[in-house]
mmCIF file of C-alpha atoms in Angstrom:
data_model
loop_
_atom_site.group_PDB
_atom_site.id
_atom_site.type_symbol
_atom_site.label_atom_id
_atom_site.label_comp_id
_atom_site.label_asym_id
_atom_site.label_seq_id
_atom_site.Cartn_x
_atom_site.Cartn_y
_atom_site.Cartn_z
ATOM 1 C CA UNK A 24 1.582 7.759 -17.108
ATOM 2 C CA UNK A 25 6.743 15.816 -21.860
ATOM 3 C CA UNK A 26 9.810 14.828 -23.316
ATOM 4 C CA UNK A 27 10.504 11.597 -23.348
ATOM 5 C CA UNK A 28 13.878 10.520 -23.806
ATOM 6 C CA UNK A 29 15.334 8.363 -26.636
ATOM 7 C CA UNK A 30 14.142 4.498 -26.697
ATOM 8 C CA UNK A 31 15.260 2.364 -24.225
ATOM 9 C CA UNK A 32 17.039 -1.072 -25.170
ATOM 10 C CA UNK A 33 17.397 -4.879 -23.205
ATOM 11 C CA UNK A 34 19.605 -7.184 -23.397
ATOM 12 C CA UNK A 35 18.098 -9.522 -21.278
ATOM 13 C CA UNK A 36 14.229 -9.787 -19.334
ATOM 14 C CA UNK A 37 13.103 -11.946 -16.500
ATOM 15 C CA UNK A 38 11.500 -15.966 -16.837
ATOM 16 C CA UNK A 39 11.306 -19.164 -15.493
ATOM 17 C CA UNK A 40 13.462 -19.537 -12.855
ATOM 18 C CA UNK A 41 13.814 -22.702 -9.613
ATOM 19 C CA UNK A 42 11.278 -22.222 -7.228
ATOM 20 C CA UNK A 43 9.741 -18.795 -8.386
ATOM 21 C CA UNK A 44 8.135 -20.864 -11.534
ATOM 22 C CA UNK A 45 7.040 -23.124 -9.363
ATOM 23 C CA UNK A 46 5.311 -20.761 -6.805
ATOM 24 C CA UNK A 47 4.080 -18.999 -10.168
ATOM 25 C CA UNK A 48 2.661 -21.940 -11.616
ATOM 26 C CA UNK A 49 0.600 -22.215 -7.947
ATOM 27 C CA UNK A 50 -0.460 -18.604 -8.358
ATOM 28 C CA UNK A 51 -2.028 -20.299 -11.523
ATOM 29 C CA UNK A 52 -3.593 -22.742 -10.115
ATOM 30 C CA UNK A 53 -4.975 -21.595 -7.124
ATOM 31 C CA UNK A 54 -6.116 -18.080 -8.483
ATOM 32 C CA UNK A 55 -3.877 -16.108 -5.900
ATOM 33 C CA UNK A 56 -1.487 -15.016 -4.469
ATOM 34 C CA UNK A 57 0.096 -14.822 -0.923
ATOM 35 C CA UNK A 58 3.097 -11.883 -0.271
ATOM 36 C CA UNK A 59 3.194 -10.800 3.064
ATOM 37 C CA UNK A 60 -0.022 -10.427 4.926
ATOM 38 C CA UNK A 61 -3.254 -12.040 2.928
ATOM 39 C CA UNK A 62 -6.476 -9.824 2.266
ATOM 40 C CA UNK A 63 -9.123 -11.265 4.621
ATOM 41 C CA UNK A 64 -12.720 -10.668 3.776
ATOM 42 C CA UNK A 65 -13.801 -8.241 6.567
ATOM 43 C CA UNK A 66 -17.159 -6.633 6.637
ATOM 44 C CA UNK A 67 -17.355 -3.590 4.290
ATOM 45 C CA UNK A 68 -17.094 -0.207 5.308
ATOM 46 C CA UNK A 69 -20.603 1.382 6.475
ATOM 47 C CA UNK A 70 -20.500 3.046 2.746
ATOM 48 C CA UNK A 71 -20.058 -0.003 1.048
ATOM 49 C CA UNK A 72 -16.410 0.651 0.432
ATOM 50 C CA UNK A 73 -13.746 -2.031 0.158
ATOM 51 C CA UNK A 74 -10.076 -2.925 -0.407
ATOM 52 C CA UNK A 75 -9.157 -0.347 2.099
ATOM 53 C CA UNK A 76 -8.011 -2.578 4.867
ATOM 54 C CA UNK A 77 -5.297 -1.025 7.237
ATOM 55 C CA UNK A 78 -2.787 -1.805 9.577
ATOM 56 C CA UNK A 79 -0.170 -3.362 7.239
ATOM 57 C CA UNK A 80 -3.057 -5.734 5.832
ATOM 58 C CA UNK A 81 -3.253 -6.464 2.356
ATOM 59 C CA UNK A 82 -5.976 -4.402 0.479
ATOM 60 C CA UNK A 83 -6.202 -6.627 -2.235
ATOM 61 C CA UNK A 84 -3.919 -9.132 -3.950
ATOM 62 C CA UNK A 85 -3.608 -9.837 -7.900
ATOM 63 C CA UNK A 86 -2.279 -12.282 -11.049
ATOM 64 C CA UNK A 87 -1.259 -10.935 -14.068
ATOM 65 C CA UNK A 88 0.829 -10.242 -16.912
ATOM 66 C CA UNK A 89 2.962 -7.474 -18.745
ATOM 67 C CA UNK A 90 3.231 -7.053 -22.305
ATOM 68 C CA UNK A 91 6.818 -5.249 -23.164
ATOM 69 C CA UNK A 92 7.323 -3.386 -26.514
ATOM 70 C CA UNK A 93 10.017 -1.345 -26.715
ATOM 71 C CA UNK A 94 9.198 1.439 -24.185
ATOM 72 C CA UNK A 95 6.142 0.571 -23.768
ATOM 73 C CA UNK A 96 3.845 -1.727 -21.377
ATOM 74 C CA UNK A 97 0.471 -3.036 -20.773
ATOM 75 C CA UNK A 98 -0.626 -4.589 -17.640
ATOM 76 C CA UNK A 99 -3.887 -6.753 -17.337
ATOM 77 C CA UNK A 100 -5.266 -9.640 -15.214
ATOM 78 C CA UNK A 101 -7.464 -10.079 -12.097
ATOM 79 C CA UNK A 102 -7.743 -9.573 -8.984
ATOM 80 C CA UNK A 103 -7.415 -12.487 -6.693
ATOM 81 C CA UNK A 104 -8.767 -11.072 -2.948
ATOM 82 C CA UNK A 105 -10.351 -7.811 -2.082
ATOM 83 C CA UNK A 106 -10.269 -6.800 1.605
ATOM 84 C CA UNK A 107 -13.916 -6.173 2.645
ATOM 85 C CA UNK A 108 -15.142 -8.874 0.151
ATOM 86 C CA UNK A 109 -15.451 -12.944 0.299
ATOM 87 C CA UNK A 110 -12.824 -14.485 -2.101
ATOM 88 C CA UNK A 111 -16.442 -16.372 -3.310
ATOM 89 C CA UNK A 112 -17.571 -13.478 -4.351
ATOM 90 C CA UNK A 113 -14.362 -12.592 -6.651
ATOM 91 C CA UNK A 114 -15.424 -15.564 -8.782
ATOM 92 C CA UNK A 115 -18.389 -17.146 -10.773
ATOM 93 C CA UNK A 116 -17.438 -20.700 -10.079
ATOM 94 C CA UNK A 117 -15.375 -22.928 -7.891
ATOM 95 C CA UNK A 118 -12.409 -22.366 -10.179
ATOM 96 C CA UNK A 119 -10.425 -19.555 -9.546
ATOM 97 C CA UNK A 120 -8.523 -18.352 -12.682
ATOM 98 C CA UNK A 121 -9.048 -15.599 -15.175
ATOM 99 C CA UNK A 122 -11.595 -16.681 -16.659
ATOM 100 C CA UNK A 123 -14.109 -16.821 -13.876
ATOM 101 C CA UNK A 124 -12.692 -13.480 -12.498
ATOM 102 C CA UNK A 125 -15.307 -10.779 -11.819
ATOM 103 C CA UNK A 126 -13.008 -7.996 -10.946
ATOM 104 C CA UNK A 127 -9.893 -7.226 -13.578
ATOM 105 C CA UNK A 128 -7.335 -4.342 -14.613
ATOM 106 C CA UNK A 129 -5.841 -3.174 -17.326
ATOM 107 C CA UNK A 130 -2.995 -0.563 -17.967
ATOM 108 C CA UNK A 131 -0.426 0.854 -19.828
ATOM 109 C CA UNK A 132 3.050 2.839 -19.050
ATOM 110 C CA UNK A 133 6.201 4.074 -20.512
ATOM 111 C CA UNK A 134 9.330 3.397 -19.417
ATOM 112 C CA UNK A 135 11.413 6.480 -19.122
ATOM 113 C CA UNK A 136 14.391 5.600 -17.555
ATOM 114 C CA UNK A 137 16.906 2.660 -17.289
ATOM 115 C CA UNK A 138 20.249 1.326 -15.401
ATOM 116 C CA UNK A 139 22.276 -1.773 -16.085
ATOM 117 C CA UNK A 140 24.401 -3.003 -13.768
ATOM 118 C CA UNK A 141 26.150 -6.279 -12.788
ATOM 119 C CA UNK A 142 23.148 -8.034 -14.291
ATOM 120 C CA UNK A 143 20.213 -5.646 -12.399
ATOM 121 C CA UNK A 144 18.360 -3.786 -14.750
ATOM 122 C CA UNK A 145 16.355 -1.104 -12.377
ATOM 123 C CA UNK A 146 13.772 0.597 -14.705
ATOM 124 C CA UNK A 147 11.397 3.385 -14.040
ATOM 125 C CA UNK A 148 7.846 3.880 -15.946
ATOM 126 C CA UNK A 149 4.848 5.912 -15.539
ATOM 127 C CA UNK A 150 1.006 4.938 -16.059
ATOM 128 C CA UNK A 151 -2.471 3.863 -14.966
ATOM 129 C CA UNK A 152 -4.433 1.294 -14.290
ATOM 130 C CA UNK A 153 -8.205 0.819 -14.700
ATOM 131 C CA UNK A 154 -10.132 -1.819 -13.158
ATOM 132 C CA UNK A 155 -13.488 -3.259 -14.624
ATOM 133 C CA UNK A 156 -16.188 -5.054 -12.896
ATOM 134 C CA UNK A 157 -17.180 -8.301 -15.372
ATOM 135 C CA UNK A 158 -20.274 -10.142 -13.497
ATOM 136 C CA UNK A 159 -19.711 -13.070 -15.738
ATOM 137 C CA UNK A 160 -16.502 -13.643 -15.968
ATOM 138 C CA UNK A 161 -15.456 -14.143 -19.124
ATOM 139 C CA UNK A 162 -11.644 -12.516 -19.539
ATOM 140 C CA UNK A 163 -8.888 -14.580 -21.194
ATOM 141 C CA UNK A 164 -4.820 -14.262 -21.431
ATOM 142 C CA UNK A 165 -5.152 -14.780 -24.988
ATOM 143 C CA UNK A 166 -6.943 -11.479 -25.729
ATOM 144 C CA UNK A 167 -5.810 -8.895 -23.044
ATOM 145 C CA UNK A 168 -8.468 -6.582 -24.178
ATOM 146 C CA UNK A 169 -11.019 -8.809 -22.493
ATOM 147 C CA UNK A 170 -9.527 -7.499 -19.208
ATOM 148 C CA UNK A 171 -11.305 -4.314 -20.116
ATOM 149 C CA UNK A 172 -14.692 -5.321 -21.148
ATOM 150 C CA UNK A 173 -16.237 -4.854 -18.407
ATOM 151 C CA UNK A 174 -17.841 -1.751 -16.247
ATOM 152 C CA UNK A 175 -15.306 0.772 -15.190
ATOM 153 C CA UNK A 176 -15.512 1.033 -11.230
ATOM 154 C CA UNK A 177 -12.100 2.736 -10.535
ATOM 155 C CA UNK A 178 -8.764 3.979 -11.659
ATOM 156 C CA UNK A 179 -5.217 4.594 -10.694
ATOM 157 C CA UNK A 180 -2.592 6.469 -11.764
ATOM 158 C CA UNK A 181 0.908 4.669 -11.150
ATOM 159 C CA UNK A 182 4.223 4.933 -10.605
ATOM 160 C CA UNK A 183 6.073 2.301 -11.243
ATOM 161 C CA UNK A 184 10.180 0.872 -10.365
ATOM 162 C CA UNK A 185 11.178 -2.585 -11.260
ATOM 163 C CA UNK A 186 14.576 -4.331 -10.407
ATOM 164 C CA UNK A 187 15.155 -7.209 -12.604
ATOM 165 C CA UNK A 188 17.942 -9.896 -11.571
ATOM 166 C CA UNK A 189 19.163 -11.601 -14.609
ATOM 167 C CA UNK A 190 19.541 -15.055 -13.696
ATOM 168 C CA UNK A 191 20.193 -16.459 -17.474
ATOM 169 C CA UNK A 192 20.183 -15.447 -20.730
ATOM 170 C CA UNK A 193 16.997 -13.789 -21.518
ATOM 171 C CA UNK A 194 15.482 -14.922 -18.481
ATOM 172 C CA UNK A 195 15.760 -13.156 -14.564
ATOM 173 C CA UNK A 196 13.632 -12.335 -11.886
ATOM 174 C CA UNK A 197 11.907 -9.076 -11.136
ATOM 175 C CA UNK A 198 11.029 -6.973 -8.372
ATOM 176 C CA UNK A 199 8.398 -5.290 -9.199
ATOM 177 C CA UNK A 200 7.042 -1.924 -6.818
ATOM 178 C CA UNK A 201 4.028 0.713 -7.983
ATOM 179 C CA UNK A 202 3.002 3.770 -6.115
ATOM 180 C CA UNK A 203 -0.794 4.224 -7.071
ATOM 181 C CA UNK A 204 -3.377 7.388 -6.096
ATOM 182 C CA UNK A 205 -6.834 6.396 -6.895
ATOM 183 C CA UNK A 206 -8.320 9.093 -9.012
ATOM 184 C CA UNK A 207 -11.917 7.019 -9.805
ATOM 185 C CA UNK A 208 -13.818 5.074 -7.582
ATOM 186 C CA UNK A 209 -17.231 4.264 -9.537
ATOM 187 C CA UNK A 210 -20.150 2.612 -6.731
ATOM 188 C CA UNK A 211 -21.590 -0.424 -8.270
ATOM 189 C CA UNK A 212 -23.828 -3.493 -8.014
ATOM 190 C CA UNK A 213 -22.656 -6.817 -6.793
ATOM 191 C CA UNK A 214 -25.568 -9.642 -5.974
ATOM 192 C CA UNK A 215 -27.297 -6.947 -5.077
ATOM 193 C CA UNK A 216 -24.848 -4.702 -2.909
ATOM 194 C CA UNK A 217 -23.452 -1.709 -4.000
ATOM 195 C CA UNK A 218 -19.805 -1.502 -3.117
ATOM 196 C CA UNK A 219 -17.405 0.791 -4.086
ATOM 197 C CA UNK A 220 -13.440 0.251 -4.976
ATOM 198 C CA UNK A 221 -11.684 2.268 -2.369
ATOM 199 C CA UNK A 222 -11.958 6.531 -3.063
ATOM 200 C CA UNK A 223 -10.438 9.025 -4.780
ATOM 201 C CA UNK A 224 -6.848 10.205 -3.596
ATOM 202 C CA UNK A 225 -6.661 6.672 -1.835
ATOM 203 C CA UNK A 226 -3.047 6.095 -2.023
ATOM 204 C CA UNK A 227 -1.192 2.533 -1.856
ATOM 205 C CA UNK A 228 1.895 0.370 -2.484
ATOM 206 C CA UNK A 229 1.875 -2.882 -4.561
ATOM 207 C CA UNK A 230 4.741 -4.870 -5.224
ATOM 208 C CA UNK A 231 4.879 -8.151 -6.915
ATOM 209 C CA UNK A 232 7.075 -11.136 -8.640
ATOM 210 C CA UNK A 233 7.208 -13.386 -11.305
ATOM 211 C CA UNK A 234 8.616 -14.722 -14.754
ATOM 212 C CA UNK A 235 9.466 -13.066 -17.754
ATOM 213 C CA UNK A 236 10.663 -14.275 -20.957
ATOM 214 C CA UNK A 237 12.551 -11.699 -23.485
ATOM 215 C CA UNK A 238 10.667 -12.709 -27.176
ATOM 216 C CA UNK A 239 13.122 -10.631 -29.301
ATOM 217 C CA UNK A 240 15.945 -7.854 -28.817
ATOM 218 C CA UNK A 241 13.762 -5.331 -29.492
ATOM 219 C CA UNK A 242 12.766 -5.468 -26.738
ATOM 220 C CA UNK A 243 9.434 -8.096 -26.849
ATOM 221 C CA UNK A 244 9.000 -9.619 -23.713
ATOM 222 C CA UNK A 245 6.545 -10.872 -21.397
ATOM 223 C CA UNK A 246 6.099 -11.020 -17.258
ATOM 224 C CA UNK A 247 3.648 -13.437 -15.739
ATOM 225 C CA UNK A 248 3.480 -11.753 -12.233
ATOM 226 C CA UNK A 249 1.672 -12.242 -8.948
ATOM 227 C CA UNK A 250 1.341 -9.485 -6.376
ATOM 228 C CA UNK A 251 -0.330 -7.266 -3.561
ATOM 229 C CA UNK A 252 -1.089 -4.215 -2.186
ATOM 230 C CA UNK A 253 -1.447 -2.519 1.065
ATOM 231 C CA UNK A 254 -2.927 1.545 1.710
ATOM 232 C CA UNK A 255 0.033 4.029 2.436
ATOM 233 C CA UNK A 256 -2.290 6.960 2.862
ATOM 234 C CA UNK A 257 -5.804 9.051 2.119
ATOM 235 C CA UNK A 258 -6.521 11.741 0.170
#
């Protein structure tokens, strides 16, 4: 996600905040989501593919976190509504948190590039992002390597530009905007449908919010983030 240039240093990351906790501690609750237009669960493609809805609609939506250490980042949580596909069906129970989640991600990036200014930090990374189909459920916040335990049905790379508004000490707001290309969409089995994660050179936009909390100058921080995603082109 060449040279890379010499580590990167902040004063200051994003956390809770006024009403963005409180819309973040709903994401929580409620499993999802809503920025901009909300992924509706449409009848899948002839070919079984989903999360390719058009028209400005989102292709699927997300809750997460980010792990910072020093330049580097890992991404991993759930995702929350897939266009094509019954928010039921995203879940093994009535409860709608990670834990119950049958479709999750997990990445990693490097940042490579950083401005301060006037309390904005606006910071550039590359990656990817794999997601994993987990029948079960079974993923947990407390071990982000559960977000990957599962069967590898696609992958991303990403781009990825953040704009953080410091609104405290150690605490802010982010703005958060990836440009992904699919490079792996995987068919697989669902109840008995096989369905397949968008295709390969599927391109789309996500952008998300959230909290962050700065655990040491080093930096250590981490983002609790909710977000979307809409299609930008084909490949």
């Amino acid at each position: 996600m060449g040279d890379r240039p010499k580590r990167i240093t902040r004063r200051k990351v994003l956390a809770d905040s006024g009403k963005a906790a409180a819309a973040t501690a709903a994401a929580s609750v409620m499993g999802w989501v809503e920025i901009g237009n909300p992924a509706r669960a449409a009848a899948a493609s002839p070919s079984g593919e989903v999360g390719t809805a058009t028209g400005g609609k989102n292709a699927f939506e997300y809750v997460g976190q980010v792990d910072q250490d020093g330049d580097d980042l890992t991404s991993y949580g759930y995702l929350s509504a897939i266009a094509g596909l019954d928010v039921s069906q995203l879940f093994t129970s009535d409860t709608h948190d990670e834990t119950t989640a049958r479709i999750t991600y997990y990445g990693t990036a490097a940042l490579y590039a950083r401005v301060e200014f006037n309390g904005l930090f606006i910071i550039d990374a590359d990656g990817s992002v794999q997601y994993y189909f987990l029948p079960n459920g079974g993923a947990s916040f407390d071990d982000p390597s559960s977000f990957k335990s599962g069967t590898l049905i696609a992958g991303d790379t990403a781009k990825f530009h953040d704009v953080l508004s410091v609104t405290a000490p150690d605490t802010g707001m982010p703005y958060l905007t990836a440009a992904l290309r699919r490079t792996k969409a995987i068919p697989f089995v669902m109840d008995g449908v096989t369905y397949r994660f968008g295709h390969v050179g599927l391109l789309e936009r996500s952008t998300a919010t959230g909290l962050s909390t700065r655990l040491d100058p080093k930096p250590t921080s981490k983002l609790t983030l909710g977000g979307d995603a809409v299609v930008t082109g084909h490949g």
